[in-house]
Short mmCIF file of C-alpha atoms in Angstrom, two decimals:
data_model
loop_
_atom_site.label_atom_id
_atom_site.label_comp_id
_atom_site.label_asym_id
_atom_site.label_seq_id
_atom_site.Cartn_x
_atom_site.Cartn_y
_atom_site.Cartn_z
CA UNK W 1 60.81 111.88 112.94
CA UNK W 2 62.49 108.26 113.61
CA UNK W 3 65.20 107.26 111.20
CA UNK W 4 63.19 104.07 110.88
CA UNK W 5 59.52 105.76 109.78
CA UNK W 6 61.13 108.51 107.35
CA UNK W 7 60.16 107.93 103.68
CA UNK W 8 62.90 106.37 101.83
CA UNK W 9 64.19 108.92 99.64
CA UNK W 10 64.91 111.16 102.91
CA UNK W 11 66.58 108.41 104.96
CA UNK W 12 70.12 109.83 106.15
CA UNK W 13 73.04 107.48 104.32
CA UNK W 14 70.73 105.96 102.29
CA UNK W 15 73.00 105.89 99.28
CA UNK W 16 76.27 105.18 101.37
CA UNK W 17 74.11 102.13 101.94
CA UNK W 18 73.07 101.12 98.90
CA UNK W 19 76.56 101.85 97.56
CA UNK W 20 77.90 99.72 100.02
CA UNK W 21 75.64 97.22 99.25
CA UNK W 22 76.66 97.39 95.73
CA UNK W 23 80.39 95.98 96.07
CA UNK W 24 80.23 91.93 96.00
CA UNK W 25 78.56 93.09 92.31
CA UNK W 26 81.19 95.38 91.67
CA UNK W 27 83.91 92.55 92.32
CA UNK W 28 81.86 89.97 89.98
CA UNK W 29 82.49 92.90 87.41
CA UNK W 30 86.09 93.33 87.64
CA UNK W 31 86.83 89.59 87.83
CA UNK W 32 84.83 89.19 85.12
CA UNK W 33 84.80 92.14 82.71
CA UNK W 34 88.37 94.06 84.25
CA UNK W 35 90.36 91.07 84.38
CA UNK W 36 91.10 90.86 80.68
CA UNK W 37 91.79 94.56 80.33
CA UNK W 38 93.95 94.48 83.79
CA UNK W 39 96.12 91.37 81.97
CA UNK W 40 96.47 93.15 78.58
CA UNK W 41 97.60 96.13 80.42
CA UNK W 42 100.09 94.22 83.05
CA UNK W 43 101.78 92.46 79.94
CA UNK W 44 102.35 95.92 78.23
CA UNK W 45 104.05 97.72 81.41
CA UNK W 46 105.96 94.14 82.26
CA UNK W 47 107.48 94.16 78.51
CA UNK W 48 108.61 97.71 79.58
CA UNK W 49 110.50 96.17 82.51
CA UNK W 50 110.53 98.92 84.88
CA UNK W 51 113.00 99.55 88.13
CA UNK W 52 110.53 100.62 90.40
CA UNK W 53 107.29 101.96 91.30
CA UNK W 54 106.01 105.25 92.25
CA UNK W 55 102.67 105.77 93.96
CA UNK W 56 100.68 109.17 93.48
CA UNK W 57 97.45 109.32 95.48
CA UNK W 58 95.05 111.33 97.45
CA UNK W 59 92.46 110.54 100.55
CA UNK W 60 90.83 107.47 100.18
CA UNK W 61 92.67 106.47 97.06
CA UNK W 62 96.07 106.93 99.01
CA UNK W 63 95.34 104.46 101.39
CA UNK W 64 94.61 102.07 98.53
CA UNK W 65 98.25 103.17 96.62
CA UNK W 66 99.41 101.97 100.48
CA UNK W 67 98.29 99.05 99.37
CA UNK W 68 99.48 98.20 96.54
CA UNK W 69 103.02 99.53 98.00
CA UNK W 70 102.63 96.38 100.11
CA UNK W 71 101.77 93.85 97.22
CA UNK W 72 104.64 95.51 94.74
CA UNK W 73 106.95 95.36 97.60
CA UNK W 74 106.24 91.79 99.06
CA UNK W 75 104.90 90.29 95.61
CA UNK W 76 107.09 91.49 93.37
CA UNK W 77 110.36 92.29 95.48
CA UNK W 78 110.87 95.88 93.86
CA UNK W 79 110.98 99.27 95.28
CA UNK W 80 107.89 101.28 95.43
CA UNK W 81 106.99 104.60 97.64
CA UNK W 82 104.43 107.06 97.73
CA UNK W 83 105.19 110.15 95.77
CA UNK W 84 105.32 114.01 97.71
CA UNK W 85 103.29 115.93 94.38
CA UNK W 86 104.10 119.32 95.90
CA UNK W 87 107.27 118.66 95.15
CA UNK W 88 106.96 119.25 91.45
CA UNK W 89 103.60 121.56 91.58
CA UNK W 90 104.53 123.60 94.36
CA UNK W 91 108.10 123.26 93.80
CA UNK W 92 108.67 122.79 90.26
CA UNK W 93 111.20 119.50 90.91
CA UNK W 94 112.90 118.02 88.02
CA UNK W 95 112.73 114.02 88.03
CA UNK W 96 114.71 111.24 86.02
CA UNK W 97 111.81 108.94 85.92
CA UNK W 98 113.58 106.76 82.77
CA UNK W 99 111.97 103.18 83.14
CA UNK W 100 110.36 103.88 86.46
CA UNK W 101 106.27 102.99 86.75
CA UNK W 102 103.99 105.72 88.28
CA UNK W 103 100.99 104.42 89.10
CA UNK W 104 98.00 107.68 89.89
CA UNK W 105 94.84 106.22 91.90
CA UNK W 106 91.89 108.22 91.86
CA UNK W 107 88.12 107.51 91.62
CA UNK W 108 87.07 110.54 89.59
CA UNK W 109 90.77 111.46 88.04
CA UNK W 110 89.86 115.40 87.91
CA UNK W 111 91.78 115.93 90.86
CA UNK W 112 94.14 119.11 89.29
CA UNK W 113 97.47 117.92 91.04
CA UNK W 114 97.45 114.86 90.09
CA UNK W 115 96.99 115.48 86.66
CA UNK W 116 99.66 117.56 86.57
CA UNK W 117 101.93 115.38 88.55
CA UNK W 118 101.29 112.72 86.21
CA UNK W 119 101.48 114.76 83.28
CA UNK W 120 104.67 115.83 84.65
CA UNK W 121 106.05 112.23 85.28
CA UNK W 122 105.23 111.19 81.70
CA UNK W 123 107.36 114.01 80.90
CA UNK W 124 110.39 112.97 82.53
CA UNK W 125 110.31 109.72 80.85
CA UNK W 126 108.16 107.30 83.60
CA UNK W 127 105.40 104.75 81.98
CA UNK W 128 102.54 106.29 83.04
CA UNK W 129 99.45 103.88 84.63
CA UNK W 130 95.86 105.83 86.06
CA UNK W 131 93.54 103.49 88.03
CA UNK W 132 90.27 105.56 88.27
CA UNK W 133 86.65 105.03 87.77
CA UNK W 134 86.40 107.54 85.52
CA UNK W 135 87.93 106.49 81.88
CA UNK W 136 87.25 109.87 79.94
CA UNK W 137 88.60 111.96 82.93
CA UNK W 138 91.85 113.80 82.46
CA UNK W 139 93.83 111.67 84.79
CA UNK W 140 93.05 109.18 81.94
CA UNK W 141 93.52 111.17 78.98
CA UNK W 142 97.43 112.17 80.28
CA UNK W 143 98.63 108.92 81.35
CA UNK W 144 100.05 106.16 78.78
CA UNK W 145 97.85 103.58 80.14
CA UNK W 146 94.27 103.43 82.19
CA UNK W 147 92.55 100.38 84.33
CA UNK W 148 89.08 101.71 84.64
CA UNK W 149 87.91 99.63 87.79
CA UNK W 150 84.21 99.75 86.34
CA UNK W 151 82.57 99.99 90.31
CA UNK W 152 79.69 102.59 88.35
CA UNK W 153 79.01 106.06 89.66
CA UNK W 154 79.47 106.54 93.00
CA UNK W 155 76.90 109.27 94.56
CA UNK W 156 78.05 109.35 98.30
CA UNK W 157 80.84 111.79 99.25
CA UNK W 158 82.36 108.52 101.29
CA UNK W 159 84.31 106.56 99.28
CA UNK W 160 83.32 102.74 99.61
CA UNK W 161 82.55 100.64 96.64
CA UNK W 162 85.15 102.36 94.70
CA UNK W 163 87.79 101.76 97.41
CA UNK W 164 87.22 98.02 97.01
CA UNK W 165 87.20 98.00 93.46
CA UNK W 166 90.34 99.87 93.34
CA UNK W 167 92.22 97.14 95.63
CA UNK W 168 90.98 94.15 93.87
CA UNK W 169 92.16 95.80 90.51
CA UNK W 170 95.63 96.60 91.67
CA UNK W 171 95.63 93.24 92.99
CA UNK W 172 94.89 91.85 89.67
CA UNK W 173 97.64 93.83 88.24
CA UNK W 174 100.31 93.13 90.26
CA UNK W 175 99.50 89.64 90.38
CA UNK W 176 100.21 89.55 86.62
CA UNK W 177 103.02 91.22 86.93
CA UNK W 178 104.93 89.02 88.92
CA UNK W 179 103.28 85.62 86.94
CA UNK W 180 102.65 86.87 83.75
CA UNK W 181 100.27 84.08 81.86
CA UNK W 182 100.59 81.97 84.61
CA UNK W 183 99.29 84.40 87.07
CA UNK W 184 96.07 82.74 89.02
CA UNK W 185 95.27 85.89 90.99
CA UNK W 186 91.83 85.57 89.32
CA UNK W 187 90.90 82.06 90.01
CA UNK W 188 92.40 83.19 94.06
CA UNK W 189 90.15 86.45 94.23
CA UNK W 190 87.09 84.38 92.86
CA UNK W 191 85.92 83.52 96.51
CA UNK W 192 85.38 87.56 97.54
CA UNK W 193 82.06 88.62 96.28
CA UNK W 194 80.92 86.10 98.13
CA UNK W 195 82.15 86.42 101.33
CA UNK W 196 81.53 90.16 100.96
CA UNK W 197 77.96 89.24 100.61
CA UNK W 198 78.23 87.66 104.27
CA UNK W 199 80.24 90.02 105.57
CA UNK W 200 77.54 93.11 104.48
CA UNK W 201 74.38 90.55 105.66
CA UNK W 202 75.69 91.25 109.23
CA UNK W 203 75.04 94.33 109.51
CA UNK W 204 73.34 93.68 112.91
CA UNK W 205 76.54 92.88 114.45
CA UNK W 206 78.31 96.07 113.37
CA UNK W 207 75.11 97.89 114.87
CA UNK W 208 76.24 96.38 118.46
CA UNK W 209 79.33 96.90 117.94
CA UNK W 210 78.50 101.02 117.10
CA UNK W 211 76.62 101.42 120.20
CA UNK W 212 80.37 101.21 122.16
CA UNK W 213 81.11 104.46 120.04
CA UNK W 214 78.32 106.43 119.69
CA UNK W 215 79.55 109.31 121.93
CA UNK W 216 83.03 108.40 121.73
CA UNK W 217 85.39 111.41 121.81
CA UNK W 218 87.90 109.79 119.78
CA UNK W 219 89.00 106.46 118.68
CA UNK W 220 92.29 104.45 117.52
CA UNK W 221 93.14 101.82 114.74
CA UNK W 222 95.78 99.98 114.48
CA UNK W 223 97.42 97.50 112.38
CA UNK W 224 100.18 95.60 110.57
CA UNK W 225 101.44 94.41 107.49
CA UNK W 226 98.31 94.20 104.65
CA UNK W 227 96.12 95.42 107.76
CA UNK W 228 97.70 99.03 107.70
CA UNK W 229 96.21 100.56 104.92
CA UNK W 230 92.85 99.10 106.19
CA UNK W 231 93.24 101.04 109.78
CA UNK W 232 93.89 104.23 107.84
CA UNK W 233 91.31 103.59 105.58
CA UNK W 234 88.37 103.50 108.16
CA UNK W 235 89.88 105.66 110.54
CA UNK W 236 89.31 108.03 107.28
CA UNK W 237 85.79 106.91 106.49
CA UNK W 238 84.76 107.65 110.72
CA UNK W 239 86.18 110.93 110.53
CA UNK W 240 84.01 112.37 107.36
CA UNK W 241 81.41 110.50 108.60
CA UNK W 242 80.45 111.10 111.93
CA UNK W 243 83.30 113.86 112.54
CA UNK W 244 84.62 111.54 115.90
CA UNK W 245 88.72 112.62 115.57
CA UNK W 246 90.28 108.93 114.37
CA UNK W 247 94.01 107.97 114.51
CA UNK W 248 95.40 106.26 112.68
CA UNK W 249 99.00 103.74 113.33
CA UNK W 250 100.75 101.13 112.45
CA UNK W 251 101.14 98.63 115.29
CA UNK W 252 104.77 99.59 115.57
CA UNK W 253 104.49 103.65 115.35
CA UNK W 254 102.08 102.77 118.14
CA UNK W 255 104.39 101.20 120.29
CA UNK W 256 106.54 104.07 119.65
CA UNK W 257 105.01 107.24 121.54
CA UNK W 258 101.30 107.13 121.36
CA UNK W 259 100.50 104.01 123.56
CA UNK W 260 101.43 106.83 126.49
CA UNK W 261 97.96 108.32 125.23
CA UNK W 262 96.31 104.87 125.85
CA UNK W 263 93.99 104.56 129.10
CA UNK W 264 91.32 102.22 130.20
CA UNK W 265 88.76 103.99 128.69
CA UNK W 266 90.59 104.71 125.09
CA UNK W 267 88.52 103.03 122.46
CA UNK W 268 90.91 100.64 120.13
CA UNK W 269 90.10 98.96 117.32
CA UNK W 270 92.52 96.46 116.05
CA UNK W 271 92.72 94.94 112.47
CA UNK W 272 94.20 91.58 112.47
CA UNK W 273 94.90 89.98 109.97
CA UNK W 274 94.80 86.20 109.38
CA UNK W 275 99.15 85.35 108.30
CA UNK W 276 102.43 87.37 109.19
CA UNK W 277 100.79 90.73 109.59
CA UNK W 278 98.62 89.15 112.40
CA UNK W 279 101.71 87.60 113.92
CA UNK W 280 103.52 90.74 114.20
CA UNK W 281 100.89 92.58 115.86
CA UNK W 282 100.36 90.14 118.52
CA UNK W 283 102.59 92.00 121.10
CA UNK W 284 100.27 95.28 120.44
CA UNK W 285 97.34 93.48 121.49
CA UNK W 286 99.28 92.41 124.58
CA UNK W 287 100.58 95.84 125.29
CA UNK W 288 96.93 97.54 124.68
CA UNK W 289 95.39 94.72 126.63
CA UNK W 290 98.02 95.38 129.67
CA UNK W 291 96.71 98.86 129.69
CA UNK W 292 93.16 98.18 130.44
CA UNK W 293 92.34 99.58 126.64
CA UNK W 294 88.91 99.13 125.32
CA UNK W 295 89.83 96.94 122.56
CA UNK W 296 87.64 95.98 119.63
CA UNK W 297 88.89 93.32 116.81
CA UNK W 298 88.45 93.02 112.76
CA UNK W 299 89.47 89.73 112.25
CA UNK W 300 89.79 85.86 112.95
CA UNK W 301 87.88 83.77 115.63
CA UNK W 302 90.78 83.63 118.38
CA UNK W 303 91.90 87.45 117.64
CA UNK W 304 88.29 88.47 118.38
CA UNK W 305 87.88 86.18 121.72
CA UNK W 306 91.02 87.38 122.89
CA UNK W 307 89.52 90.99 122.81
CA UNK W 308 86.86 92.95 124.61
CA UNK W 309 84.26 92.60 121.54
CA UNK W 310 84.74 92.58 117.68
CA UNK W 311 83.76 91.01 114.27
CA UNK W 312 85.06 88.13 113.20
CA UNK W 313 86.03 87.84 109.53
CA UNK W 314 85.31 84.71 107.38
CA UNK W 315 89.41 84.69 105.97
CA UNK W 316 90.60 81.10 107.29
CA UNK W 317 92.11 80.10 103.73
CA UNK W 318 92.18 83.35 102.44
CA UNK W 319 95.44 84.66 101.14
CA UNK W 320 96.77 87.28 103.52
CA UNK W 321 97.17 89.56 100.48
CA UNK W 322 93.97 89.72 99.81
CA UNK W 323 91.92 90.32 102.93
CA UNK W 324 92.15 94.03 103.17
CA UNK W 325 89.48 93.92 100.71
CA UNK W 326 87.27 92.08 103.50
CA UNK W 327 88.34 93.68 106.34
CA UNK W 328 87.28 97.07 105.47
CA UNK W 329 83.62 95.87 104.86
CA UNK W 330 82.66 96.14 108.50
CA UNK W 331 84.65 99.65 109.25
CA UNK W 332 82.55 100.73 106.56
CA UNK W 333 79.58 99.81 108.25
CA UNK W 334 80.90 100.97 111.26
CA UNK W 335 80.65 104.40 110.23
CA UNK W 336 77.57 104.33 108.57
CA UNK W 337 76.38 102.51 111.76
CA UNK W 338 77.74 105.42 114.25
CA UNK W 339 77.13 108.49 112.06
CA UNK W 340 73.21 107.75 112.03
CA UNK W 341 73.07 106.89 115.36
CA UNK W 342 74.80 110.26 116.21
CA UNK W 343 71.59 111.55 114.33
CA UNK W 344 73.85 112.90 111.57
CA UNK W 345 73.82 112.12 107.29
CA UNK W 346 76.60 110.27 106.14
CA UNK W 347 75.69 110.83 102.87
CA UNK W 348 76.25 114.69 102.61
CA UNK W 349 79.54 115.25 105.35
CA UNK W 350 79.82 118.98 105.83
CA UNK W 351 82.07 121.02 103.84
CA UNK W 352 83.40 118.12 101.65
CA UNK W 353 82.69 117.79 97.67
CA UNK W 354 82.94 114.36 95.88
CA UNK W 355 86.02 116.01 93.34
CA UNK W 356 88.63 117.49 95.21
CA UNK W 357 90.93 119.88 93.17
CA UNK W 358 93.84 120.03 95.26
CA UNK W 359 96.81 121.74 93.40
#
């Protein structure tokens, strides 16, 4: 039976859509309701003064701890990295984590390793911060403080709404963090449900644009700066979607080695952001576009022309720090787009669960 004439309740990634659908709502909520809660719990951790910040993350989640790596490191000018959690539940390490911030990202917070890594952190003296979507799950109940980034229960096995709602909340917080009472991050983020809204309207153009992939054999992303997490993030939301093998690099690891894999028929698709990150990746583009790629472009006007096709973001204006949580709009309809046309149900990817108890 067509996609198109199947009754509603059996239409394949019909709540990856909806769900999808759902995020320039889910924003309004956490500028709105989260804010206050975010602030309270900023001013509690900054009284705390801690040295650095540790990241603890898994799958979809880890690409948004990438994030906020970036907007600690560049925002805030202190250390942060992404924490190995074998190391103490495979390994049994012993950590000083006096004064140091671990910050544990998950959308359900059952995951079992990170609730003992974070249990384990707390125990070696760290100030303890989950960011789930899940307030009574254990992640919450072991860690000294909680942001619960309120995006409602997700039903899809691909991550989307929550993804957003998890950047826009760690935005919030480090944003107070570095301002304190003065912070306007806010006031600055108030402009994204809407332009999510016309990003998800055009859905149409991301259907074009899937048509260029629908029997790819793999594909590339690459990015820089802000951007990076973004290009990991889809390249992770293609592969448990429609199963088409995505890699993932920064513009510079690319540069490094894996260009040699690049040919005139190797789809790339290129996040660009609108600022330094954009800047920085210009002489990919060059190199990719010297070697006949097949390049596609998330991003501004000029980035897009420049390329063979691509979607062009609204972001003139936008704070670069804040566009990931546009620019992975699209990708996410990218997949959606691809897996259905590839006759396949991104709702249900084969042999994944929604909790995964990794240990």
């Amino acid at each position: 039976m067509p996609t198109e004439n199947r009754p509603e309740q059996h239409r394949p990634g019909r709540t990856m859509s909806a769900e999808m659908a759902q995020q320039p709502a889910v924003l309004r909520r956490i500028l709105a309701d989260g804010a206050p809660q975010i602030h309270r719990t900023a001013d509690l951790i900054a009284a705390r003064k801690p040295r650095f910040v540790l990241l603890t993350a898994r799958g979809t989640s880890d690409n948004a701890a990438l994030y906020a790596k970036y907007l600690i490191e560049v925002l805030l000018g202190m250390p942060a990295g992404l924490t190995s959690m074998s190391t103490t539940t495979a390994y049994g390490a012993q950590q000083d984590l006096t004064d140091v911030l671990v910050v544990t990202v998950s959308q359900s917070g059952g995951s079992p390793d990170l609730v003992a890594s974070t249990r384990a952190a707390r125990e070696a003296g760290a100030i303890t911060l989950a960011v789930t979507n899940n307030p009574g799950s254990p992640l919450a109940e072991v860690s000294e403080f909680h942001i619960d980034v309120l995006a409602g229960p997700e039903k899809a096995l691909p991550a989307t709404k929550t993804y957003t709602a998890e950047l826009l909340s760690l935005y919030l917080l480090v944003d107070r963090l570095r301002d304190g009472a003065k912070s306007r991050g806010t006031a600055v983020a108030a402009q994204l449900p809407d332009l999510a809204e016309r990003i998800l309207a055009r859905q149409a153009d991301v259907a074009r644009l899937a048509a260029r992939y629908r029997f790819a054999e793999r594909l590339i992303l690459t990015s820089r700066g802000y951007g990076y997490p973004t290009a990991k993030e889809a390249a992770l939301k293609l592969m448990e979607t429609s199963y088409i093998p995505a890699l993932s690099f920064s513009g510079a690891d690319l540069l490094h080695g894996p260009l040699a894999m690049v040919d005139n028929v190797s789809p790339i698709i290129a996040v660009v952001p609108e600022g330094s990150g954009g800047q920085i990746l210009q002489p990919v583009l060059d190199r990719l576009r010297d070697r006949g790629a097949d390049l596609v472009v998330v991003g501004n006007r000029s980035a897009v022309d420049a390329a063979s096709a691509g979607f062009v973001l609204p972001t003139s204006g936008v704070p670069e720090e804040i566009q990931p949580i546009l620019q992975i709009l699209p990708l996410q309809l990218l997949a959606y787009e691809i897996t259905t046309a590839r006759g396949q149900d991104p709702d249900a990817p084969r042999a994944l669960a929604k909790v995964t108890e990794t240990h």
